[in-house]
Amino acid sequence: MITVKDITFNYPGKNSQGEVGVFKDFSLEIFDGEFLSLVGPSGCGKTTLVNIIAGYLKPFSGGVVINGDNITLPGKDRIVINQENDLFEWMTVYENMKLITKDDDSIDKYLLMTHLTKFKNYYPRELSGGMKKRLSLARALVVDSGFIIMDEPFGSLDNQIKEKLHEEVLKIVKQSGKTILLVTHDVEEAIFLSDRILLLSGKPVTIKQEIKIPFNHPRYLSLRDSAEFSKFRSIVRQAINHH
């Protein structure tokens, strides 16, 4: 389990106190094996929270506990995938994987899982946007980590590629048993991928509402056309507008 407990964090600012409050006594829990999405207004602090959980930023007070250990620095127990390309363009797919692990069996396993086996000698520039994201996921999966943080990872892709990738990624992460935290502003993305969605307020950030998504796995693209999906899309959008 990942626990964010009573964190307070501010950035320097120009108000009367000299700072802008982002979090004040903010808490949340992420359960083992779940896919949790955070949805909130642009600039509310979602990426700041990612950086605190990842160990890149230190909260002024409170903290993050992962499986009983207090987090103060980045570590291999949590991996971040973001919108930017994290691949080394001058290295092949296989060489990008080899940087993460020397275990060829693990490399083969996750390249197979992400449908990249026959592209192992390609360079990133020879891959499509969706394939690059699958390679980033394979690199995250091959690390001996139970927790992957995704910060707007699909934002640069067009909708058709993105929706197909959602189906593939969800199947892969559920097979892996990893715990996933997704930060997104895309309501349909959050509904399709998540077990739970937390709607966040503006600063200082609070959890305004928790929405549990009941759809079984595996999930297919056709789910988006169902009445139940439309119902949850309306629920989430109404909750966002209400807050």
PDB file of C-alpha atoms in Angstrom:
ATOM      1  CA  MET A   1       0.000   0.000   0.000  1.00  0.00           C
ATOM      2  CA  ILE A   2       1.089   3.575  -0.707  1.00  0.00           C
ATOM      3  CA  THR A   3       0.030   6.154   1.865  1.00  0.00           C
ATOM      4  CA  VAL A   4       0.331   9.911   1.447  1.00  0.00           C
ATOM      5  CA  LYS A   5      -0.139  11.248   4.967  1.00  0.00           C
ATOM      6  CA  ASP A   6      -0.872  14.859   5.932  1.00  0.00           C
ATOM      7  CA  ILE A   7       1.522  16.460   3.449  1.00  0.00           C
ATOM      8  CA  THR A   8       1.966  20.219   3.283  1.00  0.00           C
ATOM      9  CA  PHE A   9       3.864  21.800   0.400  1.00  0.00           C
ATOM     10  CA  ASN A  10       4.179  25.355  -0.905  1.00  0.00           C
ATOM     11  CA  TYR A  11       5.976  27.102  -3.747  1.00  0.00           C
ATOM     12  CA  PRO A  12       7.521  30.578  -3.345  1.00  0.00           C
ATOM     13  CA  GLY A  13       4.977  33.208  -4.400  1.00  0.00           C
ATOM     14  CA  LYS A  14       3.946  36.817  -4.179  1.00  0.00           C
ATOM     15  CA  ASN A  15       1.067  36.737  -1.736  1.00  0.00           C
ATOM     16  CA  SER A  16       1.214  38.296   1.702  1.00  0.00           C
ATOM     17  CA  GLN A  17       2.688  35.134   3.204  1.00  0.00           C
ATOM     18  CA  GLY A  18       5.314  34.940   0.453  1.00  0.00           C
ATOM     19  CA  GLU A  19       4.207  31.526  -0.770  1.00  0.00           C
ATOM     20  CA  VAL A  20       1.523  29.718  -2.725  1.00  0.00           C
ATOM     21  CA  GLY A  21      -0.083  26.836  -0.838  1.00  0.00           C
ATOM     22  CA  VAL A  22      -0.441  23.679  -2.929  1.00  0.00           C
ATOM     23  CA  PHE A  23      -1.092  21.041  -0.251  1.00  0.00           C
ATOM     24  CA  LYS A  24      -2.127  21.460   3.366  1.00  0.00           C
ATOM     25  CA  ASP A  25      -2.529  18.284   5.445  1.00  0.00           C
ATOM     26  CA  PHE A  26      -3.368  16.310   2.287  1.00  0.00           C
ATOM     27  CA  SER A  27      -3.748  12.522   2.486  1.00  0.00           C
ATOM     28  CA  LEU A  28      -4.633   9.618   0.202  1.00  0.00           C
ATOM     29  CA  GLU A  29      -4.195   5.847  -0.012  1.00  0.00           C
ATOM     30  CA  ILE A  30      -3.363   3.720  -3.043  1.00  0.00           C
ATOM     31  CA  PHE A  31      -4.149   0.027  -2.639  1.00  0.00           C
ATOM     32  CA  ASP A  32      -1.940  -2.782  -3.899  1.00  0.00           C
ATOM     33  CA  GLY A  33      -2.754  -3.840  -7.456  1.00  0.00           C
ATOM     34  CA  GLU A  34      -5.256  -1.081  -8.149  1.00  0.00           C
ATOM     35  CA  PHE A  35      -5.334   1.444 -10.990  1.00  0.00           C
ATOM     36  CA  LEU A  36      -6.045   4.834  -9.403  1.00  0.00           C
ATOM     37  CA  SER A  37      -6.533   8.031 -11.411  1.00  0.00           C
ATOM     38  CA  LEU A  38      -6.257  11.613 -10.199  1.00  0.00           C
ATOM     39  CA  VAL A  39      -8.365  14.111 -12.145  1.00  0.00           C
ATOM     40  CA  GLY A  40      -8.280  17.814 -11.389  1.00  0.00           C
ATOM     41  CA  PRO A  41      -8.026  21.298 -12.867  1.00  0.00           C
ATOM     42  CA  SER A  42      -4.914  22.311 -14.766  1.00  0.00           C
ATOM     43  CA  GLY A  43      -2.227  23.655 -12.459  1.00  0.00           C
ATOM     44  CA  CYS A  44      -3.853  22.365  -9.268  1.00  0.00           C
ATOM     45  CA  GLY A  45      -0.790  20.412  -8.161  1.00  0.00           C
ATOM     46  CA  LYS A  46      -1.180  16.944  -9.692  1.00  0.00           C
ATOM     47  CA  THR A  47       2.379  16.869 -11.040  1.00  0.00           C
ATOM     48  CA  THR A  48       3.680  18.283  -7.752  1.00  0.00           C
ATOM     49  CA  LEU A  49       2.037  15.337  -5.996  1.00  0.00           C
ATOM     50  CA  VAL A  50       3.657  12.934  -8.484  1.00  0.00           C
ATOM     51  CA  ASN A  51       7.049  14.481  -7.738  1.00  0.00           C
ATOM     52  CA  ILE A  52       6.512  14.165  -3.980  1.00  0.00           C
ATOM     53  CA  ILE A  53       5.470  10.505  -4.245  1.00  0.00           C
ATOM     54  CA  ALA A  54       8.384   9.824  -6.609  1.00  0.00           C
ATOM     55  CA  GLY A  55      10.791  11.368  -4.096  1.00  0.00           C
ATOM     56  CA  TYR A  56      11.838  14.296  -6.319  1.00  0.00           C
ATOM     57  CA  LEU A  57      10.277  16.864  -3.971  1.00  0.00           C
ATOM     58  CA  LYS A  58      10.182  16.827  -0.186  1.00  0.00           C
ATOM     59  CA  PRO A  59       7.006  18.002   1.557  1.00  0.00           C
ATOM     60  CA  PHE A  60       7.321  20.632   4.290  1.00  0.00           C
ATOM     61  CA  SER A  61       5.498  18.280   6.643  1.00  0.00           C
ATOM     62  CA  GLY A  62       3.883  14.862   6.474  1.00  0.00           C
ATOM     63  CA  GLY A  63       5.239  12.176   4.206  1.00  0.00           C
ATOM     64  CA  VAL A  64       4.828   9.205   1.889  1.00  0.00           C
ATOM     65  CA  VAL A  65       4.971   5.591   3.086  1.00  0.00           C
ATOM     66  CA  ILE A  66       5.320   2.688   0.636  1.00  0.00           C
ATOM     67  CA  ASN A  67       4.954  -0.794   2.089  1.00  0.00           C
ATOM     68  CA  GLY A  68       5.939   0.514   5.520  1.00  0.00           C
ATOM     69  CA  ASP A  69       8.984   2.507   4.377  1.00  0.00           C
ATOM     70  CA  ASN A  70       9.147   6.298   4.607  1.00  0.00           C
ATOM     71  CA  ILE A  71      10.043   7.829   1.231  1.00  0.00           C
ATOM     72  CA  THR A  72      12.599  10.635   1.200  1.00  0.00           C
ATOM     73  CA  LEU A  73      14.437  10.079  -2.104  1.00  0.00           C
ATOM     74  CA  PRO A  74      13.753   8.581  -5.551  1.00  0.00           C
ATOM     75  CA  GLY A  75      13.969   4.796  -5.606  1.00  0.00           C
ATOM     76  CA  LYS A  76      13.481   1.737  -7.773  1.00  0.00           C
ATOM     77  CA  ASP A  77      10.348   0.827  -5.836  1.00  0.00           C
ATOM     78  CA  ARG A  78       8.461   3.444  -7.906  1.00  0.00           C
ATOM     79  CA  ILE A  79       8.835   4.318 -11.581  1.00  0.00           C
ATOM     80  CA  VAL A  80       7.533   7.441 -13.352  1.00  0.00           C
ATOM     81  CA  ILE A  81       6.300   7.531 -16.960  1.00  0.00           C
ATOM     82  CA  ASN A  82       5.427  11.001 -18.221  1.00  0.00           C
ATOM     83  CA  GLN A  83       4.426  12.704 -21.456  1.00  0.00           C
ATOM     84  CA  GLU A  84       8.020  13.350 -22.468  1.00  0.00           C
ATOM     85  CA  ASN A  85      10.038  10.772 -24.374  1.00  0.00           C
ATOM     86  CA  ASP A  86      12.309   9.010 -21.855  1.00  0.00           C
ATOM     87  CA  LEU A  87      14.029   6.823 -24.449  1.00  0.00           C
ATOM     88  CA  PHE A  88      17.608   7.060 -25.682  1.00  0.00           C
ATOM     89  CA  GLU A  89      17.273   7.721 -29.402  1.00  0.00           C
ATOM     90  CA  TRP A  90      20.738   6.426 -30.295  1.00  0.00           C
ATOM     91  CA  MET A  91      20.057   3.036 -28.702  1.00  0.00           C
ATOM     92  CA  THR A  92      17.932   0.203 -30.035  1.00  0.00           C
ATOM     93  CA  VAL A  93      14.815  -1.060 -28.280  1.00  0.00           C
ATOM     94  CA  TYR A  94      16.859  -3.902 -26.813  1.00  0.00           C
ATOM     95  CA  GLU A  95      19.661  -1.556 -25.690  1.00  0.00           C
ATOM     96  CA  ASN A  96      17.127   0.757 -24.028  1.00  0.00           C
ATOM     97  CA  MET A  97      15.867  -2.246 -22.075  1.00  0.00           C
ATOM     98  CA  LYS A  98      19.403  -3.439 -21.297  1.00  0.00           C
ATOM     99  CA  LEU A  99      20.079  -0.144 -19.510  1.00  0.00           C
ATOM    100  CA  ILE A 100      17.393  -1.069 -16.998  1.00  0.00           C
ATOM    101  CA  THR A 101      18.226  -4.749 -16.470  1.00  0.00           C
ATOM    102  CA  LYS A 102      20.875  -7.234 -17.543  1.00  0.00           C
ATOM    103  CA  ASP A 103      18.361 -10.088 -17.352  1.00  0.00           C
ATOM    104  CA  ASP A 104      17.663 -11.106 -20.955  1.00  0.00           C
ATOM    105  CA  ASP A 105      14.791 -13.372 -19.901  1.00  0.00           C
ATOM    106  CA  SER A 106      13.006 -10.405 -18.292  1.00  0.00           C
ATOM    107  CA  ILE A 107      13.696  -8.244 -21.336  1.00  0.00           C
ATOM    108  CA  ASP A 108      12.233 -10.896 -23.630  1.00  0.00           C
ATOM    109  CA  LYS A 109       9.218 -11.335 -21.339  1.00  0.00           C
ATOM    110  CA  TYR A 110       8.236  -7.666 -21.320  1.00  0.00           C
ATOM    111  CA  LEU A 111       9.023  -7.026 -24.978  1.00  0.00           C
ATOM    112  CA  LEU A 112       6.697  -9.941 -25.757  1.00  0.00           C
ATOM    113  CA  MET A 113       4.047  -8.592 -23.378  1.00  0.00           C
ATOM    114  CA  THR A 114       4.193  -5.157 -25.041  1.00  0.00           C
ATOM    115  CA  HIS A 115       4.249  -6.612 -28.590  1.00  0.00           C
ATOM    116  CA  LEU A 116       7.724  -5.272 -29.347  1.00  0.00           C
ATOM    117  CA  THR A 117       9.720  -8.493 -29.750  1.00  0.00           C
ATOM    118  CA  LYS A 118      10.189  -8.145 -33.502  1.00  0.00           C
ATOM    119  CA  PHE A 119      11.238  -4.515 -33.081  1.00  0.00           C
ATOM    120  CA  LYS A 120      14.044  -5.159 -30.577  1.00  0.00           C
ATOM    121  CA  ASN A 121      16.721  -4.003 -33.052  1.00  0.00           C
ATOM    122  CA  TYR A 122      14.821  -0.867 -34.102  1.00  0.00           C
ATOM    123  CA  TYR A 123      15.715   2.622 -32.916  1.00  0.00           C
ATOM    124  CA  PRO A 124      13.067   4.793 -31.219  1.00  0.00           C
ATOM    125  CA  ARG A 125      12.939   7.103 -34.258  1.00  0.00           C
ATOM    126  CA  GLU A 126      11.714   4.109 -36.269  1.00  0.00           C
ATOM    127  CA  LEU A 127       8.793   3.459 -33.899  1.00  0.00           C
ATOM    128  CA  SER A 128       5.334   5.026 -33.875  1.00  0.00           C
ATOM    129  CA  GLY A 129       4.213   7.169 -30.949  1.00  0.00           C
ATOM    130  CA  GLY A 130       2.176   4.303 -29.527  1.00  0.00           C
ATOM    131  CA  MET A 131       5.088   1.884 -29.820  1.00  0.00           C
ATOM    132  CA  LYS A 132       7.357   4.326 -27.981  1.00  0.00           C
ATOM    133  CA  LYS A 133       4.836   4.450 -25.135  1.00  0.00           C
ATOM    134  CA  ARG A 134       4.744   0.650 -25.032  1.00  0.00           C
ATOM    135  CA  LEU A 135       8.547   0.629 -24.829  1.00  0.00           C
ATOM    136  CA  SER A 136       8.445   3.129 -21.950  1.00  0.00           C
ATOM    137  CA  LEU A 137       5.957   0.817 -20.237  1.00  0.00           C
ATOM    138  CA  ALA A 138       8.161  -2.229 -20.881  1.00  0.00           C
ATOM    139  CA  ARG A 139      11.098  -0.375 -19.307  1.00  0.00           C
ATOM    140  CA  ALA A 140       8.957   0.431 -16.268  1.00  0.00           C
ATOM    141  CA  LEU A 141       7.639  -3.122 -15.956  1.00  0.00           C
ATOM    142  CA  VAL A 142      11.057  -4.770 -16.142  1.00  0.00           C
ATOM    143  CA  VAL A 143      12.207  -2.913 -13.026  1.00  0.00           C
ATOM    144  CA  ASP A 144      11.636  -4.840  -9.796  1.00  0.00           C
ATOM    145  CA  SER A 145       8.994  -2.360  -8.703  1.00  0.00           C
ATOM    146  CA  GLY A 146       5.370  -2.859  -7.791  1.00  0.00           C
ATOM    147  CA  PHE A 147       4.363   0.770  -8.360  1.00  0.00           C
ATOM    148  CA  ILE A 148       4.227   2.796 -11.588  1.00  0.00           C
ATOM    149  CA  ILE A 149       3.303   6.488 -11.683  1.00  0.00           C
ATOM    150  CA  MET A 150       1.934   7.780 -14.997  1.00  0.00           C
ATOM    151  CA  ASP A 151       1.841  11.567 -15.392  1.00  0.00           C
ATOM    152  CA  GLU A 152      -0.227  12.426 -18.501  1.00  0.00           C
ATOM    153  CA  PRO A 153       1.622   9.697 -20.445  1.00  0.00           C
ATOM    154  CA  PHE A 154      -0.754   9.632 -23.423  1.00  0.00           C
ATOM    155  CA  GLY A 155      -1.195  13.384 -23.863  1.00  0.00           C
ATOM    156  CA  SER A 156       0.907  13.693 -27.020  1.00  0.00           C
ATOM    157  CA  LEU A 157      -0.952  10.972 -28.961  1.00  0.00           C
ATOM    158  CA  ASP A 158      -3.952  11.403 -31.246  1.00  0.00           C
ATOM    159  CA  ASN A 159      -7.244   9.973 -30.014  1.00  0.00           C
ATOM    160  CA  GLN A 160      -7.383   6.864 -32.213  1.00  0.00           C
ATOM    161  CA  ILE A 161      -3.888   5.730 -31.215  1.00  0.00           C
ATOM    162  CA  LYS A 162      -4.493   6.696 -27.602  1.00  0.00           C
ATOM    163  CA  GLU A 163      -7.713   4.712 -27.229  1.00  0.00           C
ATOM    164  CA  LYS A 164      -6.183   1.556 -28.700  1.00  0.00           C
ATOM    165  CA  LEU A 165      -3.141   2.002 -26.457  1.00  0.00           C
ATOM    166  CA  HIS A 166      -5.419   2.322 -23.419  1.00  0.00           C
ATOM    167  CA  GLU A 167      -6.794  -1.153 -24.126  1.00  0.00           C
ATOM    168  CA  GLU A 168      -3.320  -2.631 -24.588  1.00  0.00           C
ATOM    169  CA  VAL A 169      -1.745  -0.908 -21.581  1.00  0.00           C
ATOM    170  CA  LEU A 170      -4.578  -1.863 -19.245  1.00  0.00           C
ATOM    171  CA  LYS A 171      -4.318  -5.526 -20.235  1.00  0.00           C
ATOM    172  CA  ILE A 172      -0.543  -5.451 -19.707  1.00  0.00           C
ATOM    173  CA  VAL A 173      -0.581  -3.773 -16.296  1.00  0.00           C
ATOM    174  CA  LYS A 174      -3.340  -6.060 -15.024  1.00  0.00           C
ATOM    175  CA  GLN A 175      -1.302  -9.081 -16.149  1.00  0.00           C
ATOM    176  CA  SER A 176       1.722  -7.675 -14.326  1.00  0.00           C
ATOM    177  CA  GLY A 177      -0.119  -7.076 -11.044  1.00  0.00           C
ATOM    178  CA  LYS A 178       1.493  -3.642 -10.685  1.00  0.00           C
ATOM    179  CA  THR A 179      -0.081  -0.770  -8.771  1.00  0.00           C
ATOM    180  CA  ILE A 180      -0.710   2.244 -11.018  1.00  0.00           C
ATOM    181  CA  LEU A 181      -1.244   5.925 -10.240  1.00  0.00           C
ATOM    182  CA  LEU A 182      -2.393   7.903 -13.296  1.00  0.00           C
ATOM    183  CA  VAL A 183      -2.573  11.691 -13.472  1.00  0.00           C
ATOM    184  CA  THR A 184      -4.849  12.867 -16.280  1.00  0.00           C
ATOM    185  CA  HIS A 185      -7.289  15.570 -17.326  1.00  0.00           C
ATOM    186  CA  ASP A 186      -9.022  13.184 -19.758  1.00  0.00           C
ATOM    187  CA  VAL A 187     -12.276  11.967 -18.191  1.00  0.00           C
ATOM    188  CA  GLU A 188     -12.828   9.075 -20.620  1.00  0.00           C
ATOM    189  CA  GLU A 189      -9.238   7.913 -20.166  1.00  0.00           C
ATOM    190  CA  ALA A 190      -9.685   7.867 -16.394  1.00  0.00           C
ATOM    191  CA  ILE A 191     -12.970   5.938 -16.575  1.00  0.00           C
ATOM    192  CA  PHE A 192     -11.683   3.331 -19.030  1.00  0.00           C
ATOM    193  CA  LEU A 193      -8.443   2.618 -17.173  1.00  0.00           C
ATOM    194  CA  SER A 194      -9.284   3.046 -13.506  1.00  0.00           C
ATOM    195  CA  ASP A 195     -10.563   1.062 -10.581  1.00  0.00           C
ATOM    196  CA  ARG A 196     -11.008   4.345  -8.681  1.00  0.00           C
ATOM    197  CA  ILE A 197     -10.963   8.024  -9.630  1.00  0.00           C
ATOM    198  CA  LEU A 198     -10.189  10.810  -7.170  1.00  0.00           C
ATOM    199  CA  LEU A 199     -11.429  14.255  -8.194  1.00  0.00           C
ATOM    200  CA  LEU A 200      -9.128  16.980  -6.911  1.00  0.00           C
ATOM    201  CA  SER A 201      -9.915  20.604  -6.127  1.00  0.00           C
ATOM    202  CA  GLY A 202      -7.844  23.679  -6.864  1.00  0.00           C
ATOM    203  CA  LYS A 203      -5.181  24.886  -4.432  1.00  0.00           C
ATOM    204  CA  PRO A 204      -4.867  24.017  -1.663  1.00  0.00           C
ATOM    205  CA  VAL A 205      -5.678  20.583  -3.064  1.00  0.00           C
ATOM    206  CA  THR A 206      -8.360  18.451  -1.451  1.00  0.00           C
ATOM    207  CA  ILE A 207     -10.086  15.258  -2.586  1.00  0.00           C
ATOM    208  CA  LYS A 208     -13.552  16.447  -3.541  1.00  0.00           C
ATOM    209  CA  GLN A 209     -14.980  13.065  -4.490  1.00  0.00           C
ATOM    210  CA  GLU A 210     -14.065   9.407  -4.922  1.00  0.00           C
ATOM    211  CA  ILE A 211     -15.697   7.506  -7.784  1.00  0.00           C
ATOM    212  CA  LYS A 212     -15.373   3.719  -7.988  1.00  0.00           C
ATOM    213  CA  ILE A 213     -15.433   2.235 -11.498  1.00  0.00           C
ATOM    214  CA  PRO A 214     -17.129  -1.202 -11.519  1.00  0.00           C
ATOM    215  CA  PHE A 215     -16.266  -2.481 -15.017  1.00  0.00           C
ATOM    216  CA  ASN A 216     -14.745  -5.959 -15.171  1.00  0.00           C
ATOM    217  CA  HIS A 217     -11.464  -6.867 -16.854  1.00  0.00           C
ATOM    218  CA  PRO A 218     -10.414  -7.253 -19.572  1.00  0.00           C
ATOM    219  CA  ARG A 219     -11.891  -4.026 -20.917  1.00  0.00           C
ATOM    220  CA  TYR A 220     -12.319  -3.471 -24.651  1.00  0.00           C
ATOM    221  CA  LEU A 221     -12.777  -0.369 -26.785  1.00  0.00           C
ATOM    222  CA  SER A 222     -16.463  -1.223 -27.244  1.00  0.00           C
ATOM    223  CA  LEU A 223     -16.960  -0.393 -23.558  1.00  0.00           C
ATOM    224  CA  ARG A 224     -16.763   3.296 -24.467  1.00  0.00           C
ATOM    225  CA  ASP A 225     -19.969   2.956 -26.517  1.00  0.00           C
ATOM    226  CA  SER A 226     -21.992   1.370 -23.711  1.00  0.00           C
ATOM    227  CA  ALA A 227     -24.749   3.040 -21.715  1.00  0.00           C
ATOM    228  CA  GLU A 228     -22.895   2.300 -18.461  1.00  0.00           C
ATOM    229  CA  PHE A 229     -19.768   4.069 -19.700  1.00  0.00           C
ATOM    230  CA  SER A 230     -21.858   7.057 -20.767  1.00  0.00           C
ATOM    231  CA  LYS A 231     -23.439   7.078 -17.314  1.00  0.00           C
ATOM    232  CA  PHE A 232     -20.070   7.260 -15.569  1.00  0.00           C
ATOM    233  CA  ARG A 233     -18.852   9.904 -18.008  1.00  0.00           C
ATOM    234  CA  SER A 234     -21.827  12.041 -16.975  1.00  0.00           C
ATOM    235  CA  ILE A 235     -21.238  11.334 -13.274  1.00  0.00           C
ATOM    236  CA  VAL A 236     -17.586  12.394 -13.449  1.00  0.00           C
ATOM    237  CA  ARG A 237     -18.232  15.479 -15.572  1.00  0.00           C
ATOM    238  CA  GLN A 238     -21.086  16.622 -13.343  1.00  0.00           C
ATOM    239  CA  ALA A 239     -18.890  16.138 -10.280  1.00  0.00           C
ATOM    240  CA  ILE A 240     -16.096  18.176 -11.883  1.00  0.00           C
ATOM    241  CA  ASN A 241     -18.472  20.988 -12.876  1.00  0.00           C
ATOM    242  CA  HIS A 242     -20.147  20.945  -9.472  1.00  0.00           C
ATOM    243  CA  HIS A 243     -16.838  21.470  -7.750  1.00  0.00           C
TER     244      HIS A 243
END
